GROMACS .gro file of C-alpha atoms in nm:
model
  297
    1MET     CA    1   2.732  -0.293   0.148
    2VAL     CA    2   2.502   0.007   0.154
    3ASP     CA    3   2.227   0.065   0.404
    4VAL     CA    4   1.926  -0.049   0.198
    5ASN     CA    5   1.690   0.162   0.410
    6SER     CA    6   1.879   0.485   0.347
    7LYS     CA    7   1.681   0.631   0.057
    8LEU     CA    8   1.603   0.975  -0.071
    9GLU     CA    9   1.238   1.058  -0.018
   10LYS     CA   10   1.130   1.190  -0.354
   11THR     CA   11   0.921   1.115  -0.658
   12VAL     CA   12   1.042   1.040  -1.009
   13ILE     CA   13   0.851   1.006  -1.336
   14LEU     CA   14   0.916   0.690  -1.536
   15GLY     CA   15   0.854   0.638  -1.907
   16LEU     CA   16   0.840   0.297  -2.078
   17ILE     CA   17   0.843   0.280  -2.458
   18GLN     CA   18   0.656  -0.022  -2.597
   19THR     CA   19   0.664  -0.058  -2.977
   20THR     CA   20   0.655  -0.292  -3.272
   21VAL     CA   21   0.987  -0.357  -3.446
   22SER     CA   22   1.033  -0.388  -3.822
   23GLU     CA   23   1.316  -0.529  -4.034
   24ASN     CA   24   1.421  -0.172  -4.117
   25LEU     CA   25   1.689  -0.076  -3.863
   26THR     CA   26   1.687   0.289  -3.962
   27ALA     CA   27   1.310   0.312  -3.922
   28ASN     CA   28   1.332   0.143  -3.581
   29LEU     CA   29   1.590   0.394  -3.465
   30GLU     CA   30   1.393   0.692  -3.594
   31LYS     CA   31   1.074   0.566  -3.431
   32THR     CA   32   1.254   0.524  -3.099
   33ILE     CA   33   1.400   0.874  -3.116
   34ASN     CA   34   1.053   1.019  -3.176
   35LYS     CA   35   0.905   0.816  -2.889
   36ILE     CA   36   1.178   0.935  -2.652
   37GLU     CA   37   1.110   1.296  -2.752
   38GLU     CA   38   0.739   1.242  -2.688
   39ALA     CA   39   0.800   1.076  -2.350
   40ALA     CA   40   1.028   1.361  -2.244
   41LYS     CA   41   0.760   1.615  -2.336
   42LYS     CA   42   0.517   1.421  -2.116
   43GLY     CA   43   0.752   1.468  -1.822
   44ALA     CA   44   0.935   1.135  -1.812
   45GLN     CA   45   1.266   1.162  -1.628
   46ILE     CA   46   1.389   0.802  -1.664
   47ILE     CA   47   1.299   0.638  -1.996
   48CYS     CA   48   1.346   0.268  -2.064
   49LEU     CA   49   1.339   0.102  -2.407
   50GLN     CA   50   1.246  -0.261  -2.469
   51GLU     CA   51   1.497  -0.547  -2.502
   52LEU     CA   52   1.693  -0.538  -2.831
   53TYR     CA   53   1.502  -0.221  -2.915
   54HIS     CA   54   1.676  -0.180  -3.251
   55THR     CA   55   1.613  -0.523  -3.404
   56GLN     CA   56   1.349  -0.785  -3.449
   57TYR     CA   57   1.382  -1.081  -3.213
   58PHE     CA   58   1.612  -1.296  -3.425
   59PRO     CA   59   1.690  -1.561  -3.154
   60GLN     CA   60   1.356  -1.727  -3.230
   61LYS     CA   61   1.550  -1.900  -3.509
   62GLU     CA   62   1.755  -2.190  -3.374
   63LYS     CA   63   2.035  -2.117  -3.617
   64GLU     CA   64   2.107  -1.812  -3.827
   65GLU     CA   65   2.415  -1.736  -4.032
   66GLN     CA   66   2.644  -1.513  -3.825
   67GLN     CA   67   2.672  -1.252  -4.098
   68ASN     CA   68   2.295  -1.218  -4.091
   69THR     CA   69   2.289  -1.129  -3.721
   70THR     CA   70   2.612  -0.935  -3.670
   71LYS     CA   71   2.463  -0.658  -3.884
   72TYR     CA   72   2.235  -0.591  -3.587
   73ALA     CA   73   2.522  -0.552  -3.341
   74GLU     CA   74   2.698  -0.234  -3.237
   75THR     CA   75   2.979  -0.137  -3.010
   76ILE     CA   76   2.943   0.066  -2.692
   77PRO     CA   77   2.984   0.357  -2.755
   78GLY     CA   78   2.819   0.319  -3.094
   79LYS     CA   79   2.590   0.488  -3.340
   80SER     CA   80   2.267   0.476  -3.141
   81THR     CA   81   2.427   0.538  -2.802
   82GLN     CA   82   2.581   0.857  -2.938
   83ILE     CA   83   2.240   0.972  -3.057
   84PHE     CA   84   2.076   0.891  -2.723
   85CYS     CA   85   2.354   1.065  -2.531
   86LYS     CA   86   2.266   1.385  -2.715
   87LEU     CA   87   1.894   1.333  -2.646
   88ALA     CA   88   1.956   1.271  -2.277
   89LYS     CA   89   2.162   1.588  -2.244
   90LYS     CA   90   1.911   1.791  -2.446
   91HIS     CA   91   1.614   1.693  -2.229
   92LYS     CA   92   1.809   1.631  -1.905
   93ILE     CA   93   1.670   1.278  -1.883
   94VAL     CA   94   1.806   0.929  -1.815
   95ILE     CA   95   1.774   0.678  -2.101
   96ILE     CA   96   1.806   0.298  -2.066
   97ILE     CA   97   1.916   0.143  -2.396
   98PRO     CA   98   1.905  -0.237  -2.445
   99LEU     CA   99   2.098  -0.350  -2.752
  100TYR     CA  100   2.297  -0.626  -2.922
  101GLU     CA  101   2.656  -0.555  -2.823
  102GLN     CA  102   2.967  -0.648  -3.020
  103ALA     CA  103   3.239  -0.634  -2.757
  104LEU     CA  104   3.612  -0.577  -2.796
  105ASN     CA  105   3.669  -0.944  -2.708
  106ASN     CA  106   3.481  -1.038  -3.030
  107LYS     CA  107   3.193  -1.183  -2.831
  108PHE     CA  108   2.831  -1.076  -2.867
  109TYR     CA  109   2.611  -0.989  -2.570
  110ASN     CA  110   2.251  -0.899  -2.498
  111SER     CA  111   2.334  -0.577  -2.317
  112VAL     CA  112   2.202  -0.255  -2.177
  113VAL     CA  113   2.367   0.082  -2.133
  114VAL     CA  114   2.240   0.375  -1.929
  115VAL     CA  115   2.287   0.741  -2.021
  116ASN     CA  116   2.268   0.999  -1.743
  117THR     CA  117   2.121   1.348  -1.772
  118ASN     CA  118   2.459   1.499  -1.865
  119GLY     CA  119   2.476   1.278  -2.172
  120LYS     CA  120   2.745   1.054  -2.027
  121LEU     CA  121   2.738   0.675  -2.063
  122LEU     CA  122   2.736   0.479  -1.740
  123LYS     CA  123   2.848   0.116  -1.706
  124THR     CA  124   2.725  -0.160  -1.934
  125TYR     CA  125   2.517  -0.450  -1.801
  126ARG     CA  126   2.533  -0.777  -1.994
  127LYS     CA  127   2.243  -1.018  -1.956
  128ILE     CA  128   2.346  -1.286  -1.709
  129HIS     CA  129   2.072  -1.547  -1.745
  130ILE     CA  130   2.048  -1.669  -2.105
  131PRO     CA  131   1.751  -1.889  -2.205
  132GLN     CA  132   1.765  -2.182  -2.447
  133ASP     CA  133   1.410  -2.286  -2.526
  134PRO     CA  134   1.207  -2.335  -2.844
  135MET     CA  135   1.170  -1.993  -3.008
  136PHE     CA  136   1.408  -1.839  -2.754
  137TYR     CA  137   1.746  -1.983  -2.863
  138GLU     CA  138   1.953  -1.708  -2.706
  139GLN     CA  139   2.250  -1.925  -2.608
  140ASN     CA  140   2.318  -1.968  -2.979
  141TYR     CA  141   2.370  -1.591  -3.014
  142PHE     CA  142   2.464  -1.431  -2.683
  143ALA     CA  143   2.759  -1.495  -2.453
  144GLN     CA  144   2.684  -1.507  -2.081
  145GLY     CA  145   2.711  -1.170  -1.911
  146ASP     CA  146   3.049  -1.122  -1.744
  147LEU     CA  147   3.026  -0.778  -1.582
  148GLY     CA  148   2.809  -0.865  -1.283
  149TYR     CA  149   2.501  -0.677  -1.165
  150GLN     CA  150   2.519  -0.300  -1.203
  151ILE     CA  151   2.370  -0.022  -0.995
  152TYR     CA  152   2.334   0.314  -1.168
  153ASN     CA  153   2.345   0.621  -0.948
  154THR     CA  154   2.151   0.848  -1.184
  155THR     CA  155   2.038   1.204  -1.128
  156PHE     CA  156   1.690   1.091  -1.021
  157ALA     CA  157   1.736   0.754  -0.849
  158LYS     CA  158   1.960   0.456  -0.794
  159ILE     CA  159   1.844   0.200  -1.047
  160ALA     CA  160   1.927  -0.151  -1.165
  161VAL     CA  161   1.850  -0.298  -1.506
  162LEU     CA  162   1.795  -0.670  -1.558
  163ILE     CA  163   1.706  -0.811  -1.899
  164CYS     CA  164   1.406  -1.033  -1.981
  165TYR     CA  165   1.495  -1.389  -1.867
  166ASP     CA  166   1.672  -1.235  -1.565
  167GLN     CA  167   1.323  -1.150  -1.440
  168TRP     CA  168   1.253  -1.511  -1.344
  169PHE     CA  169   1.544  -1.526  -1.098
  170PRO     CA  170   1.479  -1.390  -0.747
  171GLU     CA  171   1.850  -1.393  -0.668
  172ALA     CA  172   1.919  -1.121  -0.924
  173ALA     CA  173   1.653  -0.886  -0.787
  174ARG     CA  174   1.769  -0.943  -0.428
  175ILE     CA  175   2.133  -0.872  -0.515
  176CYS     CA  176   2.039  -0.549  -0.692
  177THR     CA  177   1.832  -0.443  -0.393
  178LEU     CA  178   2.110  -0.514  -0.146
  179GLN     CA  179   2.343  -0.308  -0.363
  180GLY     CA  180   2.112  -0.009  -0.328
  181ALA     CA  181   1.862  -0.008  -0.615
  182ASP     CA  182   1.546   0.204  -0.572
  183ILE     CA  183   1.394   0.077  -0.898
  184ILE     CA  184   1.456  -0.236  -1.102
  185PHE     CA  185   1.387  -0.206  -1.475
  186TYR     CA  186   1.320  -0.517  -1.685
  187PRO     CA  187   1.342  -0.452  -2.061
  188THR     CA  188   1.184  -0.756  -2.226
  189ALA     CA  189   1.095  -0.936  -2.549
  190ILE     CA  190   0.842  -1.204  -2.459
  191GLY     CA  191   0.523  -1.332  -2.613
  192TYR     CA  192   0.310  -1.626  -2.716
  193ILE     CA  193   0.421  -1.885  -2.970
  194ARG     CA  194   0.169  -1.891  -3.252
  195GLY     CA  195  -0.032  -2.214  -3.246
  196HIS     CA  196   0.103  -2.332  -2.912
  197VAL     CA  197  -0.135  -2.392  -2.623
  198SER     CA  198   0.044  -2.394  -2.289
  199GLY     CA  199  -0.047  -2.665  -2.041
  200ASP     CA  200   0.110  -2.459  -1.764
  201GLY     CA  201  -0.129  -2.167  -1.759
  202ASP     CA  202  -0.125  -1.803  -1.869
  203TRP     CA  203   0.235  -1.705  -1.947
  204GLN     CA  204   0.165  -1.333  -1.933
  205ASP     CA  205   0.004  -1.361  -1.591
  206ALA     CA  206   0.304  -1.555  -1.460
  207TRP     CA  207   0.541  -1.300  -1.614
  208GLN     CA  208   0.372  -1.011  -1.436
  209THR     CA  209   0.322  -1.201  -1.110
  210VAL     CA  210   0.688  -1.296  -1.067
  211GLN     CA  211   0.802  -0.938  -1.122
  212ARG     CA  212   0.547  -0.799  -0.878
  213SER     CA  213   0.677  -1.052  -0.626
  214HIS     CA  214   1.031  -0.914  -0.669
  215ALA     CA  215   0.892  -0.570  -0.585
  216ILE     CA  216   0.718  -0.697  -0.271
  217VAL     CA  217   0.992  -0.911  -0.118
  218ASN     CA  218   1.260  -0.650  -0.186
  219GLY     CA  219   1.067  -0.329  -0.126
  220VAL     CA  220   1.159  -0.180  -0.464
  221HIS     CA  221   0.964  -0.033  -0.751
  222VAL     CA  222   0.961  -0.245  -1.067
  223ALA     CA  223   0.920  -0.127  -1.426
  224ALA     CA  224   0.888  -0.388  -1.701
  225VAL     CA  225   0.875  -0.290  -2.069
  226ASN     CA  226   0.786  -0.540  -2.341
  227ARG     CA  227   0.749  -0.513  -2.718
  228VAL     CA  228   0.433  -0.569  -2.921
  229GLY     CA  229   0.345  -0.704  -3.264
  230SER     CA  230   0.405  -1.020  -3.466
  231GLU     CA  231   0.753  -1.135  -3.560
  232GLY     CA  232   0.784  -1.475  -3.722
  233ASP     CA  233   0.597  -1.721  -3.500
  234LEU     CA  234   0.597  -1.496  -3.193
  235GLU     CA  235   0.313  -1.269  -3.083
  236PHE     CA  236   0.453  -1.021  -2.833
  237TRP     CA  237   0.191  -0.932  -2.576
  238GLY     CA  238   0.316  -0.593  -2.460
  239GLY     CA  239   0.158  -0.538  -2.120
  240SER     CA  240   0.438  -0.313  -1.995
  241PHE     CA  241   0.375  -0.209  -1.636
  242ILE     CA  242   0.506  -0.015  -1.340
  243CYS     CA  243   0.439  -0.129  -0.984
  244ASP     CA  244   0.525   0.009  -0.642
  245ALA     CA  245   0.723  -0.156  -0.364
  246PHE     CA  246   0.427  -0.368  -0.255
  247GLY     CA  247   0.345  -0.489  -0.603
  248THR     CA  248   0.051  -0.257  -0.667
  249ILE     CA  249   0.018  -0.179  -1.039
  250LEU     CA  250   0.050   0.196  -1.092
  251ALA     CA  251   0.025   0.191  -1.471
  252GLN     CA  252  -0.012  -0.079  -1.734
  253ALA     CA  253  -0.005  -0.082  -2.113
  254GLY     CA  254  -0.218  -0.287  -2.346
  255GLY     CA  255  -0.119  -0.486  -2.653
  256LYS     CA  256  -0.043  -0.199  -2.890
  257GLU     CA  257   0.230   0.062  -2.921
  258GLU     CA  258   0.227   0.287  -2.618
  259ILE     CA  259   0.431   0.523  -2.408
  260LEU     CA  260   0.358   0.436  -2.046
  261ILE     CA  261   0.412   0.717  -1.794
  262ALA     CA  262   0.387   0.696  -1.415
  263GLU     CA  263   0.512   0.895  -1.119
  264VAL     CA  264   0.654   0.682  -0.840
  265ASP     CA  265   0.718   0.768  -0.477
  266LEU     CA  266   1.051   0.618  -0.374
  267SER     CA  267   0.987   0.687  -0.005
  268PHE     CA  268   0.736   0.401  -0.016
  269ASN     CA  269   1.028   0.158  -0.048
  270LYS     CA  270   1.140   0.233   0.305
  271ARG     CA  271   0.787   0.200   0.441
  272VAL     CA  272   0.752  -0.150   0.297
  273ARG     CA  273   1.097  -0.259   0.413
  274ASP     CA  274   1.051  -0.125   0.764
  275GLY     CA  275   0.701  -0.262   0.797
  276TRP     CA  276   0.758  -0.615   0.669
  277GLY     CA  277   1.120  -0.673   0.766
  278PHE     CA  278   1.203  -0.889   0.465
  279LEU     CA  279   1.556  -0.750   0.447
  280LYS     CA  280   1.646  -0.695   0.810
  281ASN     CA  281   1.531  -1.045   0.908
  282ARG     CA  282   1.733  -1.224   0.642
  283ARG     CA  283   1.951  -1.522   0.748
  284PRO     CA  284   2.245  -1.521   0.505
  285ASP     CA  285   2.421  -1.781   0.721
  286THR     CA  286   2.160  -2.034   0.607
  287TYR     CA  287   2.177  -1.956   0.235
  288LYS     CA  288   2.506  -2.123   0.137
  289PHE     CA  289   2.315  -2.398  -0.043
  290LEU     CA  290   2.198  -2.141  -0.299
  291THR     CA  291   2.549  -2.120  -0.448
  292LYS     CA  292   2.560  -2.491  -0.530
  293LYS     CA  293   2.470  -2.635  -0.867
  294ILE     CA  294   2.180  -2.876  -0.898
  295GLY     CA  295   2.296  -3.220  -0.782
  296GLU     CA  296   2.606  -3.086  -0.608
  297LYS     CA  297   2.645  -3.193  -0.246
   0.00000   0.00000   0.00000
């Protein structure tokens, strides 16, 4: 295990691309390419796209004919990753690409791939926590991630990428931190269900609050990117944001298409960790219960 307090003291500029998504796959790809070019010109060094950037959010349908969804899938490497590899090398940037992966084992995954500044693909992360709720029927489409949590040692920072529903699980953020992440990115597709009034409270507020809490208790920067627009019965709220290692919002998007840019100071991670002791005062010997399933003795 790495020394989680051993960090490079430097700044890095993050770019989050928050867009609407149409039924036209070619148009979605072209829009994303243009947005990446624009973010790079604004100085972004690590650019993150939203979950399933290439397609509309089809898992809101409980059942869809397989041939209607496999057209959205691509292999890794694939058409769009090859394009983004060239863009990353051209601009000397890191690009985080969430997509619908068709794997060699004939399974389909909600995945992300990272391209480094030399245009080379790094390891694939496959979404580990898969929801199965009304309008979010992902277990009907995606296999459970089987590659574990990934840390990407990019040119600018050590980063982790977790996908949407992963953001509700503190265990995932803690594991990524202990493995050396400076920044955790959360590409997302989440919104309100049209006509539904939640008795729980404000979903968007809870979504932001839980991610800020991951930043605080782990002493890492967090960058969450969400889509916008109406798709079927979902209204995606956008609200992409970047916060520092104590949960302070550094930049936040609204509810329309936007490229969110913020410079982050990674040396602040160490300050929070040293000052609050959340990592050094852990008691792993008392945490064995966490590995049990509900109801298991």
